[in-house]
């Protein structure tokens, strides 16, 4: 029951972050690379909402398909954070980040991470119903090394360190570190929602970073 409530709170938080993100685009334009963050927020909103309402939908093909979409969105959308990281370096006025070579490296790296996640997790995926801490979902029957997540987090870590050095903005790095530490430490708390909470803190730090950089370039 507590986890269901936590997922609902996280869903509401992502709604607020999405609205803030839209507000920022009104100031500086929608069609900018850094606004891929909005897609990431929507995907995470969907993910947490599906978990929050799973037990109310009940074990069914409908819920299974809703959970399958979680895996597809995770594979296709999460790697876009690489593009956000690259554009944050551009906005921090790193000259090398503005080059075509850096841009295409970021694009190909993003596509590579998407491909890896599709091939190692999504293609051939088999789901089974799972009850955990009062939350009903459909989860993969096989475990896989989170190669894509590791690849994304390494890029975010490097970008956040460079931005701290160049712009003296620490919140990007703090968000990344919270996510890393949260994923590595097995806290003795009876909840499966903790990782999603750490994700929320990370995304909040990214939205704050975008808002900060938008003000710097005005």
PDB file of C-alpha atoms in Angstrom:
ATOM      1  CA  UNK A   1       0.000   0.000   0.000  1.00  0.00           C
ATOM      2  CA  UNK A   2       2.824   2.407   0.871  1.00  0.00           C
ATOM      3  CA  UNK A   3       4.603   1.758  -2.430  1.00  0.00           C
ATOM      4  CA  UNK A   4       1.389   2.450  -4.345  1.00  0.00           C
ATOM      5  CA  UNK A   5       1.142   5.807  -2.594  1.00  0.00           C
ATOM      6  CA  UNK A   6       4.815   6.544  -3.334  1.00  0.00           C
ATOM      7  CA  UNK A   7       4.349   5.781  -7.032  1.00  0.00           C
ATOM      8  CA  UNK A   8       1.330   8.096  -7.083  1.00  0.00           C
ATOM      9  CA  UNK A   9       3.386  10.884  -5.491  1.00  0.00           C
ATOM     10  CA  UNK A  10       6.201  10.341  -7.996  1.00  0.00           C
ATOM     11  CA  UNK A  11       3.694  10.424 -10.868  1.00  0.00           C
ATOM     12  CA  UNK A  12       2.326  13.743  -9.593  1.00  0.00           C
ATOM     13  CA  UNK A  13       5.875  15.090  -9.253  1.00  0.00           C
ATOM     14  CA  UNK A  14       6.626  14.236 -12.880  1.00  0.00           C
ATOM     15  CA  UNK A  15       3.450  16.036 -13.931  1.00  0.00           C
ATOM     16  CA  UNK A  16       4.746  19.132 -12.170  1.00  0.00           C
ATOM     17  CA  UNK A  17       8.207  18.755 -13.724  1.00  0.00           C
ATOM     18  CA  UNK A  18       6.643  18.394 -17.170  1.00  0.00           C
ATOM     19  CA  UNK A  19       4.662  21.599 -16.686  1.00  0.00           C
ATOM     20  CA  UNK A  20       7.824  23.384 -15.539  1.00  0.00           C
ATOM     21  CA  UNK A  21       9.634  22.005 -18.569  1.00  0.00           C
ATOM     22  CA  UNK A  22       6.916  23.299 -20.889  1.00  0.00           C
ATOM     23  CA  UNK A  23       7.130  26.690 -19.212  1.00  0.00           C
ATOM     24  CA  UNK A  24      10.863  26.763 -19.902  1.00  0.00           C
ATOM     25  CA  UNK A  25      10.273  25.975 -23.578  1.00  0.00           C
ATOM     26  CA  UNK A  26       7.949  28.975 -23.844  1.00  0.00           C
ATOM     27  CA  UNK A  27      10.859  31.173 -22.839  1.00  0.00           C
ATOM     28  CA  UNK A  28      13.484  29.618 -25.079  1.00  0.00           C
ATOM     29  CA  UNK A  29      11.725  27.557 -27.736  1.00  0.00           C
ATOM     30  CA  UNK A  30      10.436  23.995 -27.988  1.00  0.00           C
ATOM     31  CA  UNK A  31      12.599  22.606 -30.770  1.00  0.00           C
ATOM     32  CA  UNK A  32      15.897  22.423 -28.936  1.00  0.00           C
ATOM     33  CA  UNK A  33      17.903  19.282 -28.290  1.00  0.00           C
ATOM     34  CA  UNK A  34      17.821  19.714 -24.520  1.00  0.00           C
ATOM     35  CA  UNK A  35      14.034  19.420 -24.604  1.00  0.00           C
ATOM     36  CA  UNK A  36      14.383  15.661 -25.094  1.00  0.00           C
ATOM     37  CA  UNK A  37      14.184  15.873 -21.314  1.00  0.00           C
ATOM     38  CA  UNK A  38      10.415  16.348 -21.723  1.00  0.00           C
ATOM     39  CA  UNK A  39      10.162  12.976 -23.461  1.00  0.00           C
ATOM     40  CA  UNK A  40      12.113  11.355 -20.639  1.00  0.00           C
ATOM     41  CA  UNK A  41       9.787  12.921 -18.080  1.00  0.00           C
ATOM     42  CA  UNK A  42       6.695  11.667 -19.938  1.00  0.00           C
ATOM     43  CA  UNK A  43       8.140   8.155 -20.145  1.00  0.00           C
ATOM     44  CA  UNK A  44       8.871   8.113 -16.408  1.00  0.00           C
ATOM     45  CA  UNK A  45       5.441   9.548 -15.655  1.00  0.00           C
ATOM     46  CA  UNK A  46       3.909   6.673 -17.616  1.00  0.00           C
ATOM     47  CA  UNK A  47       6.169   4.151 -15.889  1.00  0.00           C
ATOM     48  CA  UNK A  48       5.224   5.229 -12.381  1.00  0.00           C
ATOM     49  CA  UNK A  49       1.533   5.638 -13.196  1.00  0.00           C
ATOM     50  CA  UNK A  50       1.432   2.082 -14.557  1.00  0.00           C
ATOM     51  CA  UNK A  51       2.989   0.781 -11.349  1.00  0.00           C
ATOM     52  CA  UNK A  52       0.683   2.875  -9.181  1.00  0.00           C
ATOM     53  CA  UNK A  53      -2.539   1.688 -10.838  1.00  0.00           C
ATOM     54  CA  UNK A  54      -1.487  -1.869 -11.662  1.00  0.00           C
ATOM     55  CA  UNK A  55      -3.360  -3.552  -8.822  1.00  0.00           C
ATOM     56  CA  UNK A  56      -6.514  -1.617  -9.661  1.00  0.00           C
ATOM     57  CA  UNK A  57      -6.374  -2.807 -13.275  1.00  0.00           C
ATOM     58  CA  UNK A  58      -5.682  -6.364 -12.132  1.00  0.00           C
ATOM     59  CA  UNK A  59      -3.870  -9.263 -13.748  1.00  0.00           C
ATOM     60  CA  UNK A  60      -4.877  -9.126 -17.396  1.00  0.00           C
ATOM     61  CA  UNK A  61      -3.582  -8.827 -20.929  1.00  0.00           C
ATOM     62  CA  UNK A  62      -4.269  -5.103 -20.722  1.00  0.00           C
ATOM     63  CA  UNK A  63      -1.924  -4.661 -17.781  1.00  0.00           C
ATOM     64  CA  UNK A  64       0.676  -6.890 -19.416  1.00  0.00           C
ATOM     65  CA  UNK A  65       0.659  -4.720 -22.555  1.00  0.00           C
ATOM     66  CA  UNK A  66       0.860  -1.560 -20.458  1.00  0.00           C
ATOM     67  CA  UNK A  67       3.944  -2.966 -18.748  1.00  0.00           C
ATOM     68  CA  UNK A  68       5.446  -4.075 -22.048  1.00  0.00           C
ATOM     69  CA  UNK A  69       5.215  -0.447 -23.158  1.00  0.00           C
ATOM     70  CA  UNK A  70       7.300   0.466 -20.091  1.00  0.00           C
ATOM     71  CA  UNK A  71      10.178  -1.617 -21.425  1.00  0.00           C
ATOM     72  CA  UNK A  72       9.899  -0.135 -24.919  1.00  0.00           C
ATOM     73  CA  UNK A  73       9.821   3.422 -23.596  1.00  0.00           C
ATOM     74  CA  UNK A  74      12.776   2.691 -21.336  1.00  0.00           C
ATOM     75  CA  UNK A  75      14.783   1.419 -24.300  1.00  0.00           C
ATOM     76  CA  UNK A  76      13.833   4.155 -26.767  1.00  0.00           C
ATOM     77  CA  UNK A  77      13.646   7.222 -24.529  1.00  0.00           C
ATOM     78  CA  UNK A  78      16.131   6.884 -21.658  1.00  0.00           C
ATOM     79  CA  UNK A  79      19.230   7.003 -23.941  1.00  0.00           C
ATOM     80  CA  UNK A  80      18.094  10.457 -25.089  1.00  0.00           C
ATOM     81  CA  UNK A  81      19.631  11.734 -21.860  1.00  0.00           C
ATOM     82  CA  UNK A  82      22.960  11.426 -23.674  1.00  0.00           C
ATOM     83  CA  UNK A  83      21.788  14.152 -26.051  1.00  0.00           C
ATOM     84  CA  UNK A  84      20.702  16.263 -23.097  1.00  0.00           C
ATOM     85  CA  UNK A  85      24.160  15.858 -21.542  1.00  0.00           C
ATOM     86  CA  UNK A  86      25.881  16.837 -24.799  1.00  0.00           C
ATOM     87  CA  UNK A  87      23.675  19.912 -25.239  1.00  0.00           C
ATOM     88  CA  UNK A  88      24.294  20.954 -21.630  1.00  0.00           C
ATOM     89  CA  UNK A  89      27.993  21.057 -22.490  1.00  0.00           C
ATOM     90  CA  UNK A  90      27.233  23.143 -25.574  1.00  0.00           C
ATOM     91  CA  UNK A  91      25.217  25.535 -23.412  1.00  0.00           C
ATOM     92  CA  UNK A  92      28.143  25.665 -20.982  1.00  0.00           C
ATOM     93  CA  UNK A  93      30.196  27.052 -23.912  1.00  0.00           C
ATOM     94  CA  UNK A  94      32.634  24.182 -24.275  1.00  0.00           C
ATOM     95  CA  UNK A  95      34.045  24.847 -27.716  1.00  0.00           C
ATOM     96  CA  UNK A  96      34.744  21.206 -28.547  1.00  0.00           C
ATOM     97  CA  UNK A  97      31.128  20.278 -27.705  1.00  0.00           C
ATOM     98  CA  UNK A  98      29.922  22.637 -30.436  1.00  0.00           C
ATOM     99  CA  UNK A  99      31.759  20.751 -33.178  1.00  0.00           C
ATOM    100  CA  UNK A 100      30.011  18.467 -35.653  1.00  0.00           C
ATOM    101  CA  UNK A 101      32.197  15.591 -34.490  1.00  0.00           C
ATOM    102  CA  UNK A 102      30.953  15.902 -30.898  1.00  0.00           C
ATOM    103  CA  UNK A 103      27.364  16.170 -32.104  1.00  0.00           C
ATOM    104  CA  UNK A 104      27.547  13.032 -34.227  1.00  0.00           C
ATOM    105  CA  UNK A 105      29.374  11.085 -31.534  1.00  0.00           C
ATOM    106  CA  UNK A 106      26.505  11.913 -29.160  1.00  0.00           C
ATOM    107  CA  UNK A 107      23.923  10.856 -31.757  1.00  0.00           C
ATOM    108  CA  UNK A 108      25.624   7.568 -32.636  1.00  0.00           C
ATOM    109  CA  UNK A 109      26.278   6.772 -28.971  1.00  0.00           C
ATOM    110  CA  UNK A 110      22.580   7.337 -28.233  1.00  0.00           C
ATOM    111  CA  UNK A 111      21.543   5.064 -31.102  1.00  0.00           C
ATOM    112  CA  UNK A 112      24.035   2.431 -29.947  1.00  0.00           C
ATOM    113  CA  UNK A 113      22.581   2.426 -26.426  1.00  0.00           C
ATOM    114  CA  UNK A 114      19.055   2.114 -27.819  1.00  0.00           C
ATOM    115  CA  UNK A 115      20.150  -0.828 -29.962  1.00  0.00           C
ATOM    116  CA  UNK A 116      21.870  -2.556 -27.047  1.00  0.00           C
ATOM    117  CA  UNK A 117      18.793  -2.240 -24.831  1.00  0.00           C
ATOM    118  CA  UNK A 118      16.491  -3.509 -27.572  1.00  0.00           C
ATOM    119  CA  UNK A 119      18.688  -6.501 -28.327  1.00  0.00           C
ATOM    120  CA  UNK A 120      19.531  -7.481 -24.747  1.00  0.00           C
ATOM    121  CA  UNK A 121      16.218  -6.738 -23.036  1.00  0.00           C
ATOM    122  CA  UNK A 122      13.231  -5.930 -25.243  1.00  0.00           C
ATOM    123  CA  UNK A 123      13.470  -8.318 -28.193  1.00  0.00           C
ATOM    124  CA  UNK A 124      12.201 -11.715 -27.094  1.00  0.00           C
ATOM    125  CA  UNK A 125      10.975 -10.278 -23.803  1.00  0.00           C
ATOM    126  CA  UNK A 126       8.760 -12.545 -21.702  1.00  0.00           C
ATOM    127  CA  UNK A 127       6.736 -11.016 -18.893  1.00  0.00           C
ATOM    128  CA  UNK A 128       5.085 -12.553 -15.864  1.00  0.00           C
ATOM    129  CA  UNK A 129       2.874 -11.008 -13.211  1.00  0.00           C
ATOM    130  CA  UNK A 130       4.607  -9.933 -10.025  1.00  0.00           C
ATOM    131  CA  UNK A 131       3.336  -8.723  -6.664  1.00  0.00           C
ATOM    132  CA  UNK A 132       5.874  -6.753  -4.643  1.00  0.00           C
ATOM    133  CA  UNK A 133       5.092  -4.569  -1.622  1.00  0.00           C
ATOM    134  CA  UNK A 134       1.462  -4.310  -2.681  1.00  0.00           C
ATOM    135  CA  UNK A 135       2.249  -3.334  -6.284  1.00  0.00           C
ATOM    136  CA  UNK A 136       1.112  -5.477  -9.214  1.00  0.00           C
ATOM    137  CA  UNK A 137       3.184  -5.334 -12.389  1.00  0.00           C
ATOM    138  CA  UNK A 138       4.481  -7.539 -15.168  1.00  0.00           C
ATOM    139  CA  UNK A 139       8.245  -8.017 -15.060  1.00  0.00           C
ATOM    140  CA  UNK A 140      10.802  -9.735 -17.257  1.00  0.00           C
ATOM    141  CA  UNK A 141      11.396 -13.389 -16.481  1.00  0.00           C
ATOM    142  CA  UNK A 142      15.111 -12.895 -17.179  1.00  0.00           C
ATOM    143  CA  UNK A 143      17.626 -10.513 -15.644  1.00  0.00           C
ATOM    144  CA  UNK A 144      20.177  -8.647 -17.747  1.00  0.00           C
ATOM    145  CA  UNK A 145      23.159  -6.432 -17.041  1.00  0.00           C
ATOM    146  CA  UNK A 146      21.901  -2.811 -17.298  1.00  0.00           C
ATOM    147  CA  UNK A 147      24.413  -1.883 -19.985  1.00  0.00           C
ATOM    148  CA  UNK A 148      22.316   0.964 -21.347  1.00  0.00           C
ATOM    149  CA  UNK A 149      21.758   2.571 -17.945  1.00  0.00           C
ATOM    150  CA  UNK A 150      25.458   2.329 -17.115  1.00  0.00           C
ATOM    151  CA  UNK A 151      26.310   3.932 -20.458  1.00  0.00           C
ATOM    152  CA  UNK A 152      23.871   6.787 -19.890  1.00  0.00           C
ATOM    153  CA  UNK A 153      24.952   7.404 -16.298  1.00  0.00           C
ATOM    154  CA  UNK A 154      28.638   7.548 -17.245  1.00  0.00           C
ATOM    155  CA  UNK A 155      27.899  10.291 -19.762  1.00  0.00           C
ATOM    156  CA  UNK A 156      25.797  12.214 -17.239  1.00  0.00           C
ATOM    157  CA  UNK A 157      28.557  11.883 -14.645  1.00  0.00           C
ATOM    158  CA  UNK A 158      31.244  13.248 -16.959  1.00  0.00           C
ATOM    159  CA  UNK A 159      28.992  16.090 -18.173  1.00  0.00           C
ATOM    160  CA  UNK A 160      27.994  17.058 -14.630  1.00  0.00           C
ATOM    161  CA  UNK A 161      31.631  17.209 -13.495  1.00  0.00           C
ATOM    162  CA  UNK A 162      32.575  19.403 -16.453  1.00  0.00           C
ATOM    163  CA  UNK A 163      29.634  21.735 -15.814  1.00  0.00           C
ATOM    164  CA  UNK A 164      30.575  22.023 -12.135  1.00  0.00           C
ATOM    165  CA  UNK A 165      34.083  22.991 -13.237  1.00  0.00           C
ATOM    166  CA  UNK A 166      32.960  25.446 -15.924  1.00  0.00           C
ATOM    167  CA  UNK A 167      29.782  26.981 -14.503  1.00  0.00           C
ATOM    168  CA  UNK A 168      30.159  26.227 -10.773  1.00  0.00           C
ATOM    169  CA  UNK A 169      26.739  24.514 -10.892  1.00  0.00           C
ATOM    170  CA  UNK A 170      26.744  21.569  -8.478  1.00  0.00           C
ATOM    171  CA  UNK A 171      23.154  20.335  -8.646  1.00  0.00           C
ATOM    172  CA  UNK A 172      23.613  18.359 -11.854  1.00  0.00           C
ATOM    173  CA  UNK A 173      26.433  16.371 -10.244  1.00  0.00           C
ATOM    174  CA  UNK A 174      24.540  15.901  -6.982  1.00  0.00           C
ATOM    175  CA  UNK A 175      21.566  14.470  -8.868  1.00  0.00           C
ATOM    176  CA  UNK A 176      23.822  12.010 -10.698  1.00  0.00           C
ATOM    177  CA  UNK A 177      25.607  10.976  -7.489  1.00  0.00           C
ATOM    178  CA  UNK A 178      22.308  10.406  -5.674  1.00  0.00           C
ATOM    179  CA  UNK A 179      21.196   8.138  -8.507  1.00  0.00           C
ATOM    180  CA  UNK A 180      24.511   6.223  -8.525  1.00  0.00           C
ATOM    181  CA  UNK A 181      24.580   5.778  -4.742  1.00  0.00           C
ATOM    182  CA  UNK A 182      20.911   4.855  -4.596  1.00  0.00           C
ATOM    183  CA  UNK A 183      21.399   2.150  -7.218  1.00  0.00           C
ATOM    184  CA  UNK A 184      24.531   0.720  -5.594  1.00  0.00           C
ATOM    185  CA  UNK A 185      23.486   0.632  -1.939  1.00  0.00           C
ATOM    186  CA  UNK A 186      20.917  -1.928  -0.848  1.00  0.00           C
ATOM    187  CA  UNK A 187      19.032  -0.008   1.818  1.00  0.00           C
ATOM    188  CA  UNK A 188      17.204  -2.108   4.460  1.00  0.00           C
ATOM    189  CA  UNK A 189      13.859  -0.535   3.613  1.00  0.00           C
ATOM    190  CA  UNK A 190      10.865  -2.689   2.591  1.00  0.00           C
ATOM    191  CA  UNK A 191      10.085  -0.848  -0.642  1.00  0.00           C
ATOM    192  CA  UNK A 192      10.626  -1.306  -4.369  1.00  0.00           C
ATOM    193  CA  UNK A 193       9.904   2.356  -5.083  1.00  0.00           C
ATOM    194  CA  UNK A 194      13.218   3.722  -3.820  1.00  0.00           C
ATOM    195  CA  UNK A 195      14.976   3.500  -7.189  1.00  0.00           C
ATOM    196  CA  UNK A 196      12.140   5.437  -8.789  1.00  0.00           C
ATOM    197  CA  UNK A 197      12.531   8.064  -6.101  1.00  0.00           C
ATOM    198  CA  UNK A 198      16.229   8.393  -6.887  1.00  0.00           C
ATOM    199  CA  UNK A 199      15.328   8.717 -10.585  1.00  0.00           C
ATOM    200  CA  UNK A 200      12.982  11.558  -9.690  1.00  0.00           C
ATOM    201  CA  UNK A 201      15.761  13.393  -7.862  1.00  0.00           C
ATOM    202  CA  UNK A 202      18.047  12.956 -10.870  1.00  0.00           C
ATOM    203  CA  UNK A 203      15.469  14.281 -13.334  1.00  0.00           C
ATOM    204  CA  UNK A 204      14.688  17.189 -11.002  1.00  0.00           C
ATOM    205  CA  UNK A 205      18.382  18.101 -11.028  1.00  0.00           C
ATOM    206  CA  UNK A 206      18.368  17.982 -14.843  1.00  0.00           C
ATOM    207  CA  UNK A 207      15.345  20.274 -15.074  1.00  0.00           C
ATOM    208  CA  UNK A 208      17.053  22.644 -12.635  1.00  0.00           C
ATOM    209  CA  UNK A 209      20.204  22.506 -14.765  1.00  0.00           C
ATOM    210  CA  UNK A 210      18.249  23.373 -17.889  1.00  0.00           C
ATOM    211  CA  UNK A 211      16.553  26.289 -16.116  1.00  0.00           C
ATOM    212  CA  UNK A 212      19.934  27.531 -14.878  1.00  0.00           C
ATOM    213  CA  UNK A 213      21.559  27.316 -18.285  1.00  0.00           C
ATOM    214  CA  UNK A 214      18.559  28.951 -19.979  1.00  0.00           C
ATOM    215  CA  UNK A 215      19.051  31.960 -17.725  1.00  0.00           C
ATOM    216  CA  UNK A 216      22.783  32.037 -18.462  1.00  0.00           C
ATOM    217  CA  UNK A 217      22.263  32.207 -22.232  1.00  0.00           C
ATOM    218  CA  UNK A 218      19.594  34.896 -22.161  1.00  0.00           C
TER     219      UNK A 218
END
